[in-house]
Amino acid sequence: MSPCTHNSRRITLRQNVRNNINMKANKNLYRITGKIAALLSCLLLFSCNSDDMLDEIGANGAGKYRDNICFGITSDESVQTKGNKPADNGYTSDSFVLRSENSDDTLCVNAIVTDGIESSDSVKQHAMTRGAAVTQDDFYDKFHVLAYWKKDGTSTGQFYMNTDVTDKGNNLWSSDRTYIWPGKAHTLTFYAWAPADAGITSPSSPESTTLEYIVPTTVTDQKDVVVATTEEIAGNANTTQPLAFRHICTAVKFKVGDQMQAGTIKKITISGVHNSGAYDMASDSWQLGSNTTAFSIEQDIEMTGNESGSMITDGENTFMMLPQELPAGAKVEIIFHDSQAGTDRTFSASIAGTQWPQGKAVTYKLSITPTYELEFISEPELQDAHYIIYPIHIKAGDVPGGWTITSSDPDNVTLRTDLTILTRRGFWIEEDKGTASVSSTAQGDDITIYAFLTENAGEENRTVTLEMRPTNLPDVTPQTFTIEQLCPSWNGNLGCERIEEYDEGFTGYPWGFKWPEGMKITYNMRNAGLGDLIKNALLNAYLSWFTDYNDFITKDTWLLSITSVTINFDAVPQVRVATSESDGAKNTSELYNYNGINDVSTLMSVLEDWGGTTTDVLPVNPEAFAARACAMKNKFHKTIEEHGGQTIEIPVLEEEDLVWYLPARNQAPDMKDEQYPLQGVYWTSTNADVEGDNEEAYKYIVGGATVLEQRDVNLHVRAVRSK
């Protein structure tokens, strides 16, 4: 029977049957009637294998035999045509940064891949998604059908059907022309695609199952193309057959990420991507052409800065692209008008080598921040267990309203943008430790902030995060800096610090109080304004802090005005303290406070700050002795003397705050650290117990004994603390 059988042919057939009814036996009549029924039965095609839906359609009469081949549309969980699924339900396939061509501006991008495609079809915007029942209003107005035709297993060399089908009501789709079933000697294989007006070039003969397609340049003209195929169907099957439509394109969309500054997205361009290809319906595969092109959307999309998670391109502005591995030269470009600066900023990034999977949506999440530079330029360094002042360097430029850095653990890490006179000299001062966050408008390539770390006396390392962002943009994703602080290496009730790092050329500390001859320095105060009685009173008050400075610290006066101050370390009496063999804290306290030695450096700073001058140079630093190095790892308080507008700050180490100390002779062997092993020789805090010996103290040889050593020898030092 011809594939082009008309209604007149069917009428003639029926008339012939009636004219010859009396000429045939009943069995022949029944045989003929059966054949006619088989020929005129309807094949219902559905987009899923849902038995429930098929039964429902059959009950409504759609599954009854009809005299032409017709089609039905339904939904299934395997089909996501024109879906509206949230992009965040997928997986992140790529992350990249779009960079401005004329600045260091950056646009952070994540690519999210999801099942389903949102249609860009401007005419039909109905959903055919998971769980959404599809009626005639949910699909395109029409789709195209090819029926590949075989007789006796051999191709006839022509299509049985090559036509558009439309909705005829009651969820039945058919062509204007009638096609009847060809009979049992024949088979049909159906190929269908929608929309019928997608600009697809269909196969010219049954020798091919390939569709040729060029993506329209205008985004609103791009279609969500779906294709369905069947197995070979007997020409007298007279049964409904499932037809599953599948997506053959990739939906590409743009969405607001975690942050977006106020302004306008003026243009989005995807360039250097393949735009044409041949799709084989039988193998469900693409063969792309070599040409590439660019696709753009130009529209003013206003952003207030509060649109996190909202779609930028959606609906008819969805890019419907060919699935592909993006070739070399593929990139995304965004033109953004910065409302704050009043200028356009162009961002671009390569997306070459990334994937656009067939039948899925790829959503690029954009985060645009104002034009500024703000970053940590220090590399994090592991910190020790004791009290620490940790300098951290940042870079800041053109930051609107300045910048703010916040500690995630203000009980243990606080911040300052500067140092006081005492913290600058290394004292960890409780009153000057800063706050949970700091803000500044400072700009530059190397700005220093200071993190004040409390001791970590626990048994686990401590991690604290610093977050930095523009002060006026609190919702911007912050720059982060991680501080990791070690805990002590515990051996029973005694724990030791971990890190022994000295500047290049530094070999350790002397035990101290054994200086070469000539340890004397004189400050000329004639130009320091000390003719002021109030200033004189203040300096005298400060000198009174020393326990005994009769010969150690002297002053010259003229008419009650201090003209010079001399510090003579040669005059320091013999050290007759720090003799305990088991109490390192006691030894350290006695040495630190001995005869005002520690405070003398503060005095030297005050004299210089007030205009005192000297030509003398000390041969060694009197502050550099082992017990003081350990004492400086504790928390201090400060006292303030103020007279006539002048202040003097005095560091005070309270007895209860001296928890880190130089171990005594019998404590030193308990210092253990497997991760950062002790090596060599270490000072103890125990002074020589030999009468008249003012030159030696005890050292500890790792793995060996404690023996006497000259106090001016440089050795390793580790502070310890008790639980």
C-alpha positions as semicolon CSV with decimal commas, in nm:
position;residue;x (nm);y (nm);z (nm)
1;M;0,000;0,000;0,000
2;S;0,127;0,343;-0,088
3;P;0,241;0,569;0,193
4;C;0,033;0,841;0,035
5;T;-0,309;0,668;0,061
6;H;-0,583;0,930;0,059
7;N;-0,933;0,943;0,206
8;S;-1,082;0,872;-0,134
9;R;-0,885;0,547;-0,144
10;R;-1,016;0,450;0,194
11;I;-1,375;0,523;0,086
12;T;-1,333;0,311;-0,225
13;L;-1,198;0,029;-0,020
14;R;-1,493;0,039;0,212
15;Q;-1,739;0,049;-0,083
16;N;-1,577;-0,255;-0,243
17;V;-1,615;-0,443;0,077
18;R;-1,987;-0,360;0,091
19;N;-2,045;-0,452;-0,279
20;N;-1,887;-0,788;-0,240
21;I;-2,032;-0,886;0,097
22;N;-2,275;-1,134;-0,046
23;M;-2,019;-1,289;-0,274
24;K;-1,790;-1,409;0,001
25;A;-1,822;-1,662;0,275
26;N;-1,850;-1,535;0,635
27;K;-1,498;-1,638;0,716
28;N;-1,370;-1,426;0,426
29;L;-1,572;-1,128;0,550
30;Y;-1,423;-1,166;0,896
31;R;-1,075;-1,196;0,747
32;I;-1,110;-0,880;0,538
33;T;-1,263;-0,683;0,823
34;G;-0,971;-0,783;1,047
35;K;-0,719;-0,666;0,791
36;I;-0,893;-0,334;0,751
37;A;-0,901;-0,287;1,123
38;A;-0,531;-0,359;1,142
39;L;-0,458;-0,113;0,865
40;L;-0,663;0,164;1,020
41;S;-0,547;0,125;1,378
42;C;-0,373;0,417;1,556
43;L;-0,025;0,414;1,696
44;L;0,003;0,638;2,003
45;L;0,351;0,764;2,074
46;F;0,445;0,885;2,420
47;S;0,757;1,049;2,564
48;C;0,796;0,802;2,849
49;N;0,734;0,449;2,959
50;S;0,483;0,538;3,231
51;D;0,228;0,258;3,239
52;D;-0,008;0,461;3,457
53;M;-0,021;0,744;3,206
54;L;-0,064;0,509;2,914
55;D;-0,354;0,339;3,089
56;E;-0,511;0,675;3,164
57;I;-0,487;0,784;2,802
58;G;-0,632;0,453;2,685
59;A;-0,924;0,494;2,920
60;N;-0,995;0,834;2,771
61;G;-1,022;0,684;2,426
62;A;-0,683;0,792;2,299
63;G;-0,564;0,435;2,272
64;K;-0,848;0,308;2,056
65;Y;-0,781;0,203;1,704
66;R;-0,799;0,488;1,460
67;D;-0,763;0,511;1,085
68;N;-0,444;0,713;1,088
69;I;-0,108;0,710;1,266
70;C;-0,124;0,961;1,554
71;F;0,084;1,065;1,850
72;G;0,044;1,149;2,218
73;I;0,260;1,350;2,457
74;T;0,317;1,279;2,825
75;S;0,595;1,329;3,082
76;D;0,841;1,106;3,259
77;E;1,118;1,134;3,516
78;S;1,368;1,061;3,240
79;V;1,283;1,379;3,054
80;Q;1,365;1,730;3,170
81;T;1,249;1,942;2,883
82;K;1,239;2,313;2,962
83;G;1,310;2,256;3,328
84;N;1,330;2,526;3,591
85;K;1,560;2,345;3,833
86;P;1,776;2,550;4,072
87;A;2,134;2,559;3,953
88;D;2,276;2,489;4,296
89;N;2,133;2,136;4,287
90;G;2,408;2,029;4,052
91;Y;2,780;1,991;4,085
92;T;3,056;2,243;4,030
93;S;3,234;2,154;3,709
94;D;3,472;2,446;3,681
95;S;3,590;2,750;3,872
96;F;3,769;3,040;3,717
97;V;3,823;3,414;3,751
98;L;3,733;3,675;3,498
99;R;3,993;3,955;3,492
100;S;3,957;4,312;3,382
101;E;4,158;4,412;3,079
102;N;4,265;4,746;3,225
103;S;4,306;4,676;3,596
104;D;4,348;4,404;3,852
105;D;3,971;4,372;3,889
106;T;3,845;4,021;3,920
107;L;3,515;3,845;3,864
108;C;3,486;3,516;4,050
109;V;3,296;3,246;3,861
110;N;3,173;2,896;3,942
111;A;3,023;2,673;3,673
112;I;2,736;2,455;3,803
113;V;2,606;2,161;3,597
114;T;2,250;2,038;3,655
115;D;2,008;1,797;3,497
116;G;1,742;1,960;3,287
117;I;1,727;2,255;3,054
118;E;1,534;2,574;3,077
119;S;1,400;2,668;2,740
120;S;1,499;2,979;2,557
121;D;1,196;2,942;2,332
122;S;1,023;3,276;2,328
123;V;0,689;3,136;2,221
124;K;0,641;2,835;2,445
125;Q;0,766;2,856;2,804
126;H;0,586;2,557;2,948
127;A;0,762;2,301;3,161
128;M;0,817;1,939;3,088
129;T;1,022;1,858;3,397
130;R;1,048;1,588;3,658
131;G;0,713;1,540;3,825
132;A;0,531;1,783;3,596
133;A;0,249;1,623;3,394
134;V;0,257;1,742;3,036
135;T;-0,052;1,833;2,837
136;Q;-0,087;1,974;2,491
137;D;-0,007;2,318;2,632
138;D;0,324;2,205;2,779
139;F;0,498;2,118;2,461
140;Y;0,582;2,291;2,138
141;D;0,299;2,363;1,897
142;K;0,427;2,098;1,661
143;F;0,706;1,854;1,605
144;H;0,841;1,676;1,299
145;V;0,826;1,300;1,236
146;L;1,025;1,081;1,001
147;A;0,912;0,718;0,954
148;Y;1,184;0,493;0,815
149;W;1,009;0,217;0,614
150;K;1,113;-0,140;0,543
151;K;0,927;-0,411;0,354
152;D;1,024;-0,769;0,413
153;G;1,330;-0,647;0,604
154;T;1,460;-0,430;0,321
155;S;1,451;-0,053;0,309
156;T;1,206;0,083;0,056
157;G;1,441;0,374;-0,015
158;Q;1,181;0,628;0,090
159;F;1,021;0,767;0,405
160;Y;0,678;0,644;0,500
161;M;0,621;0,973;0,682
162;N;0,806;1,304;0,656
163;T;0,576;1,556;0,809
164;D;0,489;1,787;1,094
165;V;0,230;1,681;1,349
166;T;0,017;1,912;1,560
167;D;-0,216;1,884;1,853
168;K;-0,563;1,775;1,735
169;G;-0,719;1,778;2,078
170;N;-0,755;1,522;2,354
171;N;-0,375;1,501;2,374
172;L;-0,359;1,347;2,026
173;W;-0,110;1,476;1,773
174;S;-0,129;1,396;1,404
175;S;-0,052;1,535;1,060
176;D;-0,302;1,703;0,833
177;R;-0,241;1,420;0,590
178;T;-0,360;1,072;0,679
179;Y;-0,111;0,785;0,709
180;I;-0,239;0,430;0,765
181;W;-0,045;0,131;0,890
182;P;0,125;-0,054;0,602
183;G;0,064;-0,411;0,723
184;K;0,252;-0,703;0,870
185;A;0,509;-0,731;0,592
186;H;0,636;-0,386;0,682
187;T;0,821;-0,221;0,968
188;L;0,847;0,143;1,072
189;T;1,111;0,324;1,276
190;F;1,010;0,667;1,397
191;Y;1,241;0,965;1,448
192;A;1,094;1,287;1,584
193;W;1,223;1,627;1,687
194;A;1,083;1,946;1,829
195;P;1,033;2,224;1,768
196;A;0,957;2,164;1,404
197;D;1,068;2,517;1,313
198;A;1,410;2,497;1,484
199;G;1,595;2,553;1,156
200;I;1,709;2,191;1,141
201;T;1,806;2,038;0,806
202;S;1,657;1,689;0,805
203;P;1,792;1,380;0,627
204;S;1,723;1,380;0,254
205;S;1,684;1,003;0,237
206;P;1,652;0,701;0,468
207;E;2,019;0,636;0,412
208;S;2,091;0,896;0,679
209;T;1,968;0,963;1,033
210;T;2,161;1,287;1,070
211;L;2,022;1,632;1,147
212;E;2,220;1,941;1,046
213;Y;2,192;2,234;1,285
214;I;2,339;2,583;1,317
215;V;2,276;2,767;1,640
216;P;2,100;3,098;1,570
217;T;2,313;3,404;1,643
218;T;2,035;3,578;1,834
219;V;1,998;3,419;2,174
220;T;1,620;3,465;2,188
221;D;1,593;3,263;1,864
222;Q;1,781;2,964;2,006
223;K;1,566;2,659;2,076
224;D;1,567;2,379;2,325
225;V;1,584;2,099;2,067
226;V;1,457;1,756;2,173
227;V;1,472;1,431;1,976
228;A;1,297;1,096;2,013
229;T;1,349;0,758;1,845
230;T;1,190;0,412;1,848
231;E;1,296;0,061;1,768
232;E;1,157;-0,105;1,456
233;I;0,781;-0,143;1,492
234;A;0,576;-0,403;1,308
235;G;0,350;-0,252;1,044
236;N;0,050;-0,424;1,195
237;A;0,144;-0,372;1,562
238;N;-0,165;-0,168;1,640
239;T;-0,030;-0,089;1,983
240;T;0,089;0,223;2,158
241;Q;0,462;0,275;2,147
242;P;0,678;0,478;2,395
243;L;0,869;0,770;2,254
244;A;1,125;0,936;2,485
245;F;1,232;1,285;2,392
246;R;1,584;1,377;2,491
247;H;1,773;1,705;2,489
248;I;2,047;1,742;2,234
249;C;2,170;2,088;2,337
250;T;2,321;2,245;2,649
251;A;2,157;2,533;2,833
252;V;2,407;2,797;2,947
253;K;2,286;3,047;3,206
254;F;2,428;3,313;3,436
255;K;2,341;3,371;3,799
256;V;2,447;3,603;4,079
257;G;2,697;3,440;4,313
258;D;2,778;3,521;4,675
259;Q;2,848;3,887;4,616
260;M;2,764;4,155;4,365
261;Q;2,836;4,524;4,379
262;A;2,582;4,782;4,275
263;G;2,588;4,849;3,903
264;T;2,460;4,727;3,570
265;I;2,548;4,419;3,366
266;K;2,539;4,560;3,014
267;K;2,657;4,272;2,801
268;I;2,740;3,903;2,833
269;T;2,937;3,737;2,553
270;I;3,037;3,376;2,502
271;S;3,290;3,360;2,220
272;G;3,508;3,109;2,039
273;V;3,259;2,820;2,068
274;H;3,138;2,574;1,805
275;N;2,805;2,678;1,657
276;S;2,725;2,410;1,398
277;G;2,722;2,037;1,374
278;A;2,554;1,716;1,266
279;Y;2,350;1,517;1,516
280;D;2,299;1,146;1,453
281;M;1,956;1,053;1,592
282;A;2,036;0,683;1,586
283;S;2,359;0,704;1,787
284;D;2,266;1,012;1,991
285;S;2,597;1,178;1,909
286;W;2,723;1,505;1,766
287;Q;2,986;1,570;1,503
288;L;3,072;1,938;1,535
289;G;3,195;2,166;1,262
290;S;3,525;2,349;1,281
291;N;3,381;2,701;1,281
292;T;3,347;2,900;1,601
293;T;3,154;3,216;1,673
294;A;3,037;3,449;1,949
295;F;2,696;3,487;2,111
296;S;2,594;3,793;2,308
297;I;2,313;3,928;2,517
298;E;2,296;4,305;2,541
299;Q;2,058;4,424;2,807
300;D;2,087;4,646;3,110
301;I;2,050;4,426;3,415
302;E;2,045;4,647;3,723
303;M;2,219;4,520;4,037
304;T;2,176;4,670;4,384
305;G;2,430;4,439;4,547
306;N;2,165;4,233;4,729
307;E;2,075;3,984;4,453
308;S;2,275;3,684;4,575
309;G;2,138;3,368;4,411
310;S;1,913;3,541;4,156
311;M;1,924;3,463;3,784
312;I;2,092;3,705;3,543
313;T;1,999;3,528;3,220
314;D;1,686;3,318;3,223
315;G;1,392;3,214;3,010
316;E;1,428;3,342;2,656
317;N;1,774;3,481;2,742
318;T;1,917;3,135;2,807
319;F;2,202;3,045;2,574
320;M;2,108;2,713;2,402
321;M;2,445;2,584;2,285
322;L;2,585;2,274;2,122
323;P;2,735;2,025;2,370
324;Q;3,113;2,030;2,339
325;E;3,451;2,043;2,495
326;L;3,520;2,409;2,459
327;P;3,801;2,474;2,211
328;A;4,108;2,690;2,249
329;G;4,007;3,055;2,240
330;A;3,671;3,003;2,409
331;K;3,602;3,270;2,669
332;V;3,336;3,455;2,866
333;E;3,327;3,833;2,870
334;I;3,118;4,060;3,092
335;I;3,075;4,436;3,050
336;F;2,975;4,583;3,384
337;H;2,895;4,945;3,463
338;D;3,030;5,034;3,806
339;S;2,776;5,271;3,957
340;Q;3,019;5,377;4,227
341;A;3,300;5,474;3,991
342;G;3,067;5,571;3,706
343;T;3,271;5,371;3,454
344;D;3,240;5,050;3,254
345;R;3,457;4,756;3,355
346;T;3,525;4,464;3,121
347;F;3,595;4,120;3,264
348;S;3,700;3,816;3,065
349;A;3,834;3,467;3,121
350;S;3,922;3,164;2,917
351;I;3,688;2,868;2,945
352;A;3,880;2,654;2,698
353;G;3,896;2,286;2,779
354;T;3,583;2,283;2,995
355;Q;3,275;2,071;2,919
356;W;2,921;2,157;2,814
357;P;2,740;1,822;2,866
358;Q;2,451;1,730;2,639
359;G;2,106;1,762;2,789
360;K;2,219;1,955;3,096
361;A;2,228;2,311;3,217
362;V;2,556;2,487;3,293
363;T;2,504;2,787;3,519
364;Y;2,786;3,035;3,569
365;K;2,766;3,207;3,906
366;L;2,917;3,554;3,894
367;S;3,052;3,758;4,183
368;I;3,157;4,112;4,098
369;T;3,329;4,321;4,361
370;P;3,424;4,688;4,345
371;T;3,753;4,783;4,187
372;Y;4,009;4,760;4,463
373;E;4,312;4,563;4,575
374;L;4,298;4,387;4,908
375;E;4,497;4,079;4,993
376;F;4,720;3,915;5,250
377;I;5,073;3,908;5,113
378;S;5,229;3,723;5,407
379;E;5,255;3,348;5,387
380;P;5,122;3,189;5,708
381;E;5,398;3,077;5,945
382;L;5,358;2,826;6,224
383;Q;5,356;3,000;6,562
384;D;5,490;2,880;6,899
385;A;5,291;2,801;7,210
386;H;5,382;3,106;7,420
387;Y;5,257;3,465;7,394
388;I;5,332;3,598;7,045
389;I;5,319;3,931;6,862
390;Y;5,279;3,819;6,501
391;P;5,331;4,079;6,224
392;I;5,121;4,012;5,914
393;H;5,152;4,204;5,589
394;I;4,868;4,307;5,358
395;K;4,826;4,499;5,035
396;A;4,547;4,754;4,999
397;G;4,460;4,990;4,718
398;D;4,150;5,194;4,628
399;V;3,945;5,016;4,894
400;P;3,610;5,196;4,933
401;G;3,578;5,315;5,291
402;G;3,895;5,136;5,398
403;W;3,933;4,779;5,516
404;T;3,852;4,572;5,822
405;I;4,023;4,261;5,957
406;T;3,842;4,042;6,209
407;S;3,963;3,755;6,427
408;S;3,751;3,442;6,446
409;D;3,872;3,383;6,805
410;P;3,911;3,717;6,985
411;D;3,971;3,542;7,318
412;N;4,301;3,415;7,185
413;V;4,392;3,639;6,890
414;T;4,344;4,015;6,889
415;L;4,461;4,275;6,641
416;R;4,633;4,614;6,617
417;T;4,736;4,835;6,328
418;D;5,032;4,978;6,520
419;L;5,257;4,912;6,817
420;T;5,307;5,110;7,135
421;I;5,649;5,198;7,273
422;L;5,646;4,881;7,485
423;T;5,501;4,637;7,231
424;R;5,749;4,773;6,977
425;R;6,024;4,658;7,216
426;G;5,874;4,308;7,230
427;F;5,661;4,323;7,545
428;W;5,324;4,144;7,513
429;I;5,114;4,401;7,700
430;E;4,765;4,302;7,812
431;E;4,640;4,661;7,791
432;D;4,783;4,704;7,441
433;K;4,686;4,372;7,284
434;G;4,424;4,526;7,057
435;T;4,071;4,422;6,975
436;A;3,873;4,155;6,792
437;S;3,881;4,359;6,471
438;V;4,070;4,654;6,330
439;S;3,981;4,898;6,055
440;S;4,193;5,139;5,859
441;T;4,198;5,351;5,545
442;A;4,571;5,293;5,495
443;Q;4,676;5,201;5,144
444;G;4,999;5,059;5,011
445;D;5,182;4,755;4,883
446;D;5,308;4,651;5,227
447;I;5,098;4,737;5,530
448;T;5,168;4,565;5,860
449;I;4,904;4,460;6,109
450;Y;4,982;4,284;6,435
451;A;4,814;3,975;6,574
452;F;4,851;3,927;6,951
453;L;4,836;3,555;7,028
454;T;4,774;3,438;7,382
455;E;4,961;3,131;7,496
456;N;4,828;2,792;7,389
457;A;4,876;2,584;7,702
458;G;4,647;2,305;7,586
459;E;4,731;1,971;7,432
460;E;4,615;2,044;7,075
461;N;4,727;2,297;6,820
462;R;4,508;2,603;6,782
463;T;4,378;2,743;6,452
464;V;4,240;3,094;6,416
465;T;4,121;3,261;6,095
466;L;4,152;3,628;6,008
467;E;3,896;3,768;5,763
468;M;3,964;4,084;5,566
469;R;3,713;4,276;5,353
470;P;3,626;4,635;5,258
471;T;3,467;4,809;5,554
472;N;3,174;4,932;5,348
473;L;3,113;4,591;5,188
474;P;3,043;4,356;5,479
475;D;2,878;4,095;5,254
476;V;3,180;4,056;5,025
477;T;3,354;3,719;5,042
478;P;3,654;3,794;5,264
479;Q;4,020;3,734;5,211
480;T;4,132;3,488;5,478
481;F;4,452;3,422;5,668
482;T;4,497;3,115;5,887
483;I;4,706;3,127;6,203
484;E;4,814;2,792;6,344
485;Q;4,965;2,793;6,691
486;L;5,144;2,494;6,837
487;C;5,078;2,359;7,184
488;P;5,371;2,285;7,422
489;S;5,556;1,959;7,395
490;W;5,446;1,802;7,722
491;N;5,653;1,556;7,921
492;G;5,455;1,489;8,233
493;N;5,378;1,823;8,396
494;L;5,648;2,012;8,210
495;G;5,602;2,147;7,859
496;C;5,852;2,329;7,641
497;E;5,824;2,569;7,351
498;R;5,876;2,423;7,004
499;I;6,044;2,653;6,755
500;E;6,407;2,759;6,768
501;E;6,449;3,003;6,484
502;Y;6,703;3,281;6,499
503;D;6,806;3,543;6,252
504;E;7,091;3,454;6,021
505;G;7,416;3,465;6,214
506;F;7,245;3,446;6,554
507;T;7,384;3,155;6,753
508;G;7,184;3,183;7,072
509;Y;7,188;3,380;7,398
510;P;7,448;3,427;7,669
511;W;7,345;3,348;8,024
512;G;7,428;3,713;8,095
513;F;7,569;3,942;8,363
514;K;7,923;3,892;8,237
515;W;8,006;4,181;8,010
516;P;8,331;4,301;7,859
517;E;8,495;4,607;8,004
518;G;8,366;4,936;7,879
519;M;7,993;4,857;7,910
520;K;7,905;5,221;7,972
521;I;7,689;5,472;7,784
522;T;7,622;5,842;7,855
523;Y;7,324;6,043;7,723
524;N;7,361;6,422;7,685
525;M;7,031;6,578;7,796
526;R;7,119;6,950;7,753
527;N;6,901;6,980;7,445
528;A;6,619;6,766;7,580
529;G;6,432;7,047;7,750
530;L;6,495;6,915;8,097
531;G;6,527;7,266;8,235
532;D;6,156;7,216;8,283
533;L;6,112;7,125;8,649
534;I;5,820;6,900;8,561
535;K;6,029;6,701;8,314
536;N;6,305;6,673;8,569
537;A;6,060;6,547;8,822
538;L;5,930;6,293;8,572
539;L;6,276;6,160;8,489
540;N;6,367;6,142;8,855
541;A;6,044;5,954;8,915
542;Y;6,133;5,710;8,644
543;L;6,486;5,655;8,779
544;S;6,333;5,572;9,113
545;W;6,194;5,251;8,963
546;F;6,538;5,096;8,980
547;T;6,614;4,909;9,297
548;D;6,970;5,028;9,325
549;Y;7,129;5,260;9,074
550;N;7,379;5,448;9,290
551;D;7,675;5,343;9,077
552;F;7,487;5,167;8,794
553;I;7,287;5,470;8,684
554;T;7,409;5,819;8,764
555;K;7,302;6,168;8,666
556;D;7,470;6,505;8,636
557;T;7,278;6,821;8,712
558;W;7,314;7,197;8,677
559;L;7,083;7,427;8,866
560;L;6,860;7,130;8,947
561;S;6,835;7,039;8,579
562;I;6,955;6,698;8,460
563;T;7,231;6,751;8,203
564;S;7,334;6,387;8,144
565;V;7,255;6,032;8,246
566;T;7,521;5,758;8,251
567;I;7,448;5,384;8,256
568;N;7,754;5,183;8,366
569;F;7,701;4,811;8,339
570;D;8,052;4,753;8,476
571;A;7,914;4,872;8,808
572;V;7,646;4,602;8,831
573;P;7,717;4,402;9,148
574;Q;7,799;4,032;9,136
575;V;7,496;3,816;9,068
576;R;7,419;3,618;9,382
577;V;7,067;3,506;9,286
578;A;6,912;3,224;9,077
579;T;7,072;2,936;9,259
580;S;6,770;2,703;9,274
581;E;6,827;2,366;9,106
582;S;6,455;2,280;9,073
583;D;6,259;2,608;9,049
584;G;6,325;2,770;8,715
585;A;6,039;3,019;8,754
586;K;6,199;3,159;9,071
587;N;6,541;3,180;8,905
588;T;6,401;3,353;8,599
589;S;6,213;3,610;8,808
590;E;6,523;3,692;9,010
591;L;6,739;3,736;8,702
592;Y;6,482;3,937;8,510
593;N;6,435;4,181;8,796
594;Y;6,797;4,192;8,912
595;N;6,913;4,547;8,984
596;G;6,685;4,702;8,726
597;I;6,877;4,552;8,435
598;N;6,563;4,488;8,236
599;D;6,420;4,834;8,286
600;V;6,735;5,001;8,171
601;S;6,645;4,946;7,807
602;T;6,319;5,133;7,867
603;L;6,521;5,413;8,023
604;M;6,745;5,425;7,716
605;S;6,438;5,452;7,489
606;V;6,290;5,733;7,702
607;L;6,612;5,931;7,698
608;E;6,632;5,901;7,320
609;D;6,264;5,993;7,276
610;W;6,320;6,307;7,484
611;G;6,610;6,422;7,271
612;G;6,901;6,268;7,457
613;T;7,205;6,205;7,237
614;T;7,509;5,980;7,271
615;T;7,816;5,885;7,075
616;D;7,879;5,573;7,283
617;V;7,818;5,225;7,148
618;L;7,773;4,929;7,382
619;P;7,985;4,625;7,282
620;V;7,695;4,386;7,355
621;N;7,322;4,421;7,407
622;P;7,256;4,408;7,782
623;E;6,898;4,289;7,716
624;A;7,016;3,975;7,541
625;F;7,042;3,720;7,820
626;A;6,880;3,377;7,848
627;A;6,644;3,437;8,141
628;R;6,507;3,757;7,988
629;A;6,451;3,585;7,652
630;C;6,224;3,337;7,834
631;A;6,054;3,600;8,049
632;M;5,959;3,796;7,736
633;K;5,738;3,506;7,626
634;N;5,485;3,595;7,898
635;K;5,200;3,841;7,932
636;F;5,289;4,182;8,083
637;H;5,092;4,468;8,224
638;K;5,200;4,828;8,222
639;T;5,206;5,119;8,461
640;I;5,203;5,480;8,341
641;E;5,371;5,785;8,493
642;E;5,241;6,113;8,356
643;H;5,360;6,467;8,438
644;G;5,333;6,790;8,244
645;G;5,201;6,616;7,934
646;Q;5,483;6,362;7,932
647;T;5,422;5,992;7,996
648;I;5,647;5,703;8,076
649;E;5,521;5,347;8,034
650;I;5,674;5,078;8,253
651;P;5,631;4,703;8,166
652;V;5,540;4,495;8,469
653;L;5,569;4,116;8,485
654;E;5,346;4,004;8,768
655;E;5,456;3,696;8,958
656;E;5,139;3,506;8,862
657;D;5,197;3,590;8,495
658;L;5,549;3,447;8,481
659;V;5,440;3,105;8,350
660;W;5,710;3,064;8,082
661;Y;6,060;3,049;8,223
662;L;6,415;2,920;8,177
663;P;6,424;2,571;8,334
664;A;6,641;2,506;8,639
665;R;6,928;2,262;8,636
666;N;6,715;1,962;8,739
667;Q;6,423;2,058;8,511
668;A;6,619;2,082;8,188
669;P;6,645;1,703;8,124
670;D;6,261;1,691;8,122
671;M;6,246;1,901;7,805
672;K;6,130;1,657;7,532
673;D;6,005;1,721;7,181
674;E;5,980;1,445;6,922
675;Q;5,847;1,669;6,646
676;Y;6,099;1,948;6,702
677;P;6,384;1,769;6,881
678;L;6,629;1,947;7,107
679;Q;6,981;1,957;6,967
680;G;7,309;2,061;7,118
681;V;7,352;2,252;7,444
682;Y;7,098;2,466;7,635
683;W;7,121;2,714;7,919
684;T;6,954;2,643;8,248
685;S;6,855;2,922;8,486
686;T;7,073;2,791;8,771
687;N;7,368;3,009;8,867
688;A;7,701;2,863;8,977
689;D;7,695;2,749;9,339
690;V;8,067;2,799;9,387
691;E;8,164;3,070;9,634
692;G;8,308;3,370;9,455
693;D;8,224;3,238;9,107
694;N;8,064;3,529;8,923
695;E;8,141;3,400;8,575
696;E;7,967;3,060;8,534
697;A;7,621;2,903;8,523
698;Y;7,486;2,556;8,444
699;K;7,424;2,436;8,093
700;Y;7,236;2,121;7,982
701;I;7,388;1,888;7,722
702;V;7,101;1,709;7,544
703;G;7,107;1,343;7,641
704;G;7,383;1,412;7,893
705;A;7,461;1,604;8,209
706;T;7,439;1,960;8,337
707;V;7,780;2,125;8,378
708;L;7,918;2,474;8,435
709;E;7,988;2,710;8,147
710;Q;8,111;3,069;8,113
711;R;7,811;3,303;8,120
712;D;7,909;3,498;7,807
713;V;7,894;3,188;7,583
714;N;7,600;3,177;7,340
715;L;7,382;2,863;7,378
716;H;7,034;2,745;7,280
717;V;6,738;2,850;7,491
718;R;6,395;2,692;7,534
719;A;6,133;2,830;7,763
720;V;5,922;2,583;7,960
721;R;5,595;2,597;8,151
722;S;5,425;2,382;8,411
723;K;5,074;2,242;8,380
